[in-house]
């Protein structure tokens, strides 16, 4: 989850969830303010733009080392549906899907989403016996990942070279990872 580019003074060797990065991360032009945002599970990506730094004029602060702009796929006139399922170790389940459809003559809709669930693979070691006054220490697993993301985009083709659009994105995550 660390971003660094050649010439960046802050290689972010120590991952701190609340730190602000030296390389700006943007999803569809929206700034992701903290380094924890690099762990976001994104679906339906059109392209990734890597811009050498500094990019302060175009992207503002925290782009001394450059900027990375992740651009999601836009609604298209041709209907499209696709889905994928991934199963793996530690109860790993990933579901991803995309639906693209024209609503009317000039209105297009695209919906994409994902769900990821995985049990942690790091195990906390049990400490030596402690006095009962200190309570019980959990020696379970670390690193569970339970995240969901959804994106809804509406595009209006107004004329020959004119279009407009609006989008909504939601990402939620609950895990036991310790940073």
Short mmCIF file of C-alpha atoms in Angstrom, two decimals:
data_model
loop_
_atom_site.label_atom_id
_atom_site.label_comp_id
_atom_site.label_asym_id
_atom_site.label_seq_id
_atom_site.Cartn_x
_atom_site.Cartn_y
_atom_site.Cartn_z
CA UNK A 1 0.00 0.00 0.00
CA UNK A 2 2.97 2.37 -0.39
CA UNK A 3 3.46 4.79 -3.26
CA UNK A 4 6.77 6.30 -4.23
CA UNK A 5 8.18 7.64 -7.49
CA UNK A 6 11.68 8.37 -8.65
CA UNK A 7 12.76 11.71 -7.21
CA UNK A 8 10.26 11.64 -4.35
CA UNK A 9 11.90 12.71 -1.11
CA UNK A 10 9.46 10.69 1.01
CA UNK A 11 9.63 7.00 0.06
CA UNK A 12 7.22 6.20 2.93
CA UNK A 13 9.26 3.34 4.29
CA UNK A 14 7.18 3.33 7.46
CA UNK A 15 3.50 2.71 6.74
CA UNK A 16 1.36 4.92 8.96
CA UNK A 17 -2.39 4.76 8.31
CA UNK A 18 -2.90 8.47 9.02
CA UNK A 19 0.13 9.76 7.09
CA UNK A 20 -0.32 11.96 4.05
CA UNK A 21 1.56 10.63 1.04
CA UNK A 22 4.17 12.38 -1.11
CA UNK A 23 2.59 10.87 -4.22
CA UNK A 24 -1.04 11.93 -4.69
CA UNK A 25 -3.59 9.17 -5.35
CA UNK A 26 -6.77 10.12 -7.23
CA UNK A 27 -9.77 8.01 -8.22
CA UNK A 28 -11.67 9.67 -11.07
CA UNK A 29 -9.98 12.94 -10.14
CA UNK A 30 -10.96 12.77 -6.44
CA UNK A 31 -8.03 12.95 -4.01
CA UNK A 32 -7.56 10.01 -1.60
CA UNK A 33 -6.08 11.82 1.38
CA UNK A 34 -4.44 9.08 3.44
CA UNK A 35 -2.07 6.23 2.59
CA UNK A 36 -4.67 3.74 3.84
CA UNK A 37 -6.60 4.64 0.66
CA UNK A 38 -4.10 2.67 -1.40
CA UNK A 39 -5.65 -0.50 0.00
CA UNK A 40 -9.01 0.24 -1.63
CA UNK A 41 -10.41 -2.64 -3.68
CA UNK A 42 -11.42 -1.09 -7.02
CA UNK A 43 -13.43 -2.73 -9.80
CA UNK A 44 -13.98 -1.80 -13.46
CA UNK A 45 -10.88 0.32 -14.13
CA UNK A 46 -10.38 1.88 -17.59
CA UNK A 47 -6.83 3.16 -17.13
CA UNK A 48 -4.21 4.31 -14.64
CA UNK A 49 -2.37 7.56 -15.33
CA UNK A 50 1.07 7.96 -13.73
CA UNK A 51 2.32 11.56 -13.70
CA UNK A 52 5.86 12.50 -12.72
CA UNK A 53 6.11 15.02 -9.91
CA UNK A 54 5.74 17.64 -8.82
CA UNK A 55 2.12 18.03 -9.93
CA UNK A 56 1.06 20.89 -7.64
CA UNK A 57 -0.34 23.03 -10.46
CA UNK A 58 -2.79 20.40 -11.70
CA UNK A 59 -3.45 18.34 -8.56
CA UNK A 60 -2.59 20.53 -5.56
CA UNK A 61 -0.83 19.52 -2.35
CA UNK A 62 0.87 16.20 -1.61
CA UNK A 63 2.03 15.66 -5.18
CA UNK A 64 5.72 16.47 -4.78
CA UNK A 65 6.60 12.95 -5.96
CA UNK A 66 3.91 12.88 -8.65
CA UNK A 67 0.33 11.77 -8.98
CA UNK A 68 -1.49 8.57 -9.82
CA UNK A 69 -4.97 8.99 -11.30
CA UNK A 70 -7.12 5.87 -11.51
CA UNK A 71 -9.89 6.34 -14.09
CA UNK A 72 -12.93 4.08 -13.97
CA UNK A 73 -14.66 2.83 -17.10
CA UNK A 74 -17.41 5.18 -18.32
CA UNK A 75 -20.90 4.07 -19.37
CA UNK A 76 -20.98 2.97 -23.04
CA UNK A 77 -23.80 2.63 -25.59
CA UNK A 78 -23.32 -1.15 -25.98
CA UNK A 79 -24.94 -3.33 -23.30
CA UNK A 80 -22.49 -5.34 -21.21
CA UNK A 81 -22.68 -7.70 -18.24
CA UNK A 82 -19.88 -9.62 -16.59
CA UNK A 83 -19.19 -11.24 -13.27
CA UNK A 84 -16.39 -13.17 -11.60
CA UNK A 85 -16.03 -15.33 -8.52
CA UNK A 86 -12.71 -16.17 -6.84
CA UNK A 87 -12.40 -18.75 -4.07
CA UNK A 88 -9.22 -19.48 -2.15
CA UNK A 89 -7.43 -20.31 1.07
CA UNK A 90 -8.43 -18.81 4.43
CA UNK A 91 -12.09 -18.69 3.31
CA UNK A 92 -11.25 -16.20 0.57
CA UNK A 93 -14.29 -15.22 -1.49
CA UNK A 94 -14.30 -12.44 -4.06
CA UNK A 95 -17.38 -11.47 -6.07
CA UNK A 96 -17.16 -8.81 -8.78
CA UNK A 97 -19.70 -7.62 -11.30
CA UNK A 98 -20.38 -4.96 -13.93
CA UNK A 99 -23.62 -4.02 -15.67
CA UNK A 100 -23.63 -1.44 -18.46
CA UNK A 101 -26.89 -0.54 -20.21
CA UNK A 102 -28.45 2.27 -22.21
CA UNK A 103 -31.50 3.65 -20.37
CA UNK A 104 -32.87 5.77 -23.20
CA UNK A 105 -31.68 7.26 -26.49
CA UNK A 106 -29.02 9.47 -24.86
CA UNK A 107 -28.83 8.16 -21.29
CA UNK A 108 -26.35 5.45 -20.26
CA UNK A 109 -25.98 3.66 -16.92
CA UNK A 110 -23.06 1.65 -15.51
CA UNK A 111 -23.08 -0.16 -12.18
CA UNK A 112 -20.09 -2.05 -10.80
CA UNK A 113 -19.39 -3.63 -7.46
CA UNK A 114 -17.28 -6.06 -5.51
CA UNK A 115 -17.29 -7.97 -2.26
CA UNK A 116 -14.16 -9.46 -0.69
CA UNK A 117 -14.03 -11.67 2.37
CA UNK A 118 -10.94 -13.43 3.72
CA UNK A 119 -9.85 -14.73 7.10
CA UNK A 120 -6.53 -13.49 8.43
CA UNK A 121 -3.39 -15.52 7.87
CA UNK A 122 -1.21 -14.00 10.62
CA UNK A 123 -1.57 -15.65 14.00
CA UNK A 124 -0.96 -13.85 17.27
CA UNK A 125 1.20 -15.90 19.59
CA UNK A 126 -0.12 -16.58 23.06
CA UNK A 127 1.92 -14.76 25.73
CA UNK A 128 3.30 -16.53 28.79
CA UNK A 129 0.75 -16.99 31.59
CA UNK A 130 -0.32 -13.65 33.06
CA UNK A 131 -1.87 -12.82 36.42
CA UNK A 132 -5.71 -12.94 36.29
CA UNK A 133 -5.83 -9.22 37.14
CA UNK A 134 -4.48 -8.36 33.66
CA UNK A 135 -7.34 -10.14 31.93
CA UNK A 136 -7.25 -12.57 29.05
CA UNK A 137 -5.26 -11.90 25.88
CA UNK A 138 -6.74 -12.94 22.54
CA UNK A 139 -4.38 -15.13 20.53
CA UNK A 140 -6.52 -15.37 17.38
CA UNK A 141 -5.76 -14.36 13.81
CA UNK A 142 -4.90 -10.96 12.34
CA UNK A 143 -5.51 -9.60 8.87
CA UNK A 144 -9.16 -10.43 8.16
CA UNK A 145 -10.46 -8.58 5.12
CA UNK A 146 -14.16 -7.85 4.68
CA UNK A 147 -14.73 -5.10 2.14
CA UNK A 148 -17.42 -4.00 -0.27
CA UNK A 149 -17.36 -1.41 -3.03
CA UNK A 150 -20.01 -0.09 -5.40
CA UNK A 151 -19.98 2.50 -8.17
CA UNK A 152 -22.93 3.96 -10.07
CA UNK A 153 -22.44 6.20 -13.11
CA UNK A 154 -24.99 7.99 -15.26
CA UNK A 155 -23.90 9.56 -18.56
CA UNK A 156 -25.90 11.90 -20.80
CA UNK A 157 -24.95 12.25 -24.47
CA UNK A 158 -26.33 15.76 -25.12
CA UNK A 159 -25.04 16.32 -28.65
CA UNK A 160 -22.27 15.63 -31.12
CA UNK A 161 -19.40 16.75 -28.84
CA UNK A 162 -21.33 17.41 -25.63
CA UNK A 163 -21.93 15.10 -22.73
CA UNK A 164 -22.48 15.21 -19.01
CA UNK A 165 -22.40 12.74 -16.22
CA UNK A 166 -22.68 12.06 -12.54
CA UNK A 167 -21.22 9.28 -10.43
CA UNK A 168 -21.40 7.81 -6.95
CA UNK A 169 -18.88 5.50 -5.27
CA UNK A 170 -18.92 3.76 -1.91
CA UNK A 171 -16.22 1.69 -0.26
CA UNK A 172 -16.45 0.09 3.17
CA UNK A 173 -13.97 -2.11 4.94
CA UNK A 174 -13.85 -3.94 8.23
CA UNK A 175 -10.74 -5.88 9.05
CA UNK A 176 -8.48 -6.81 11.90
CA UNK A 177 -5.30 -5.51 10.31
CA UNK A 178 -3.16 -3.47 12.67
CA UNK A 179 -1.15 -0.60 11.20
#
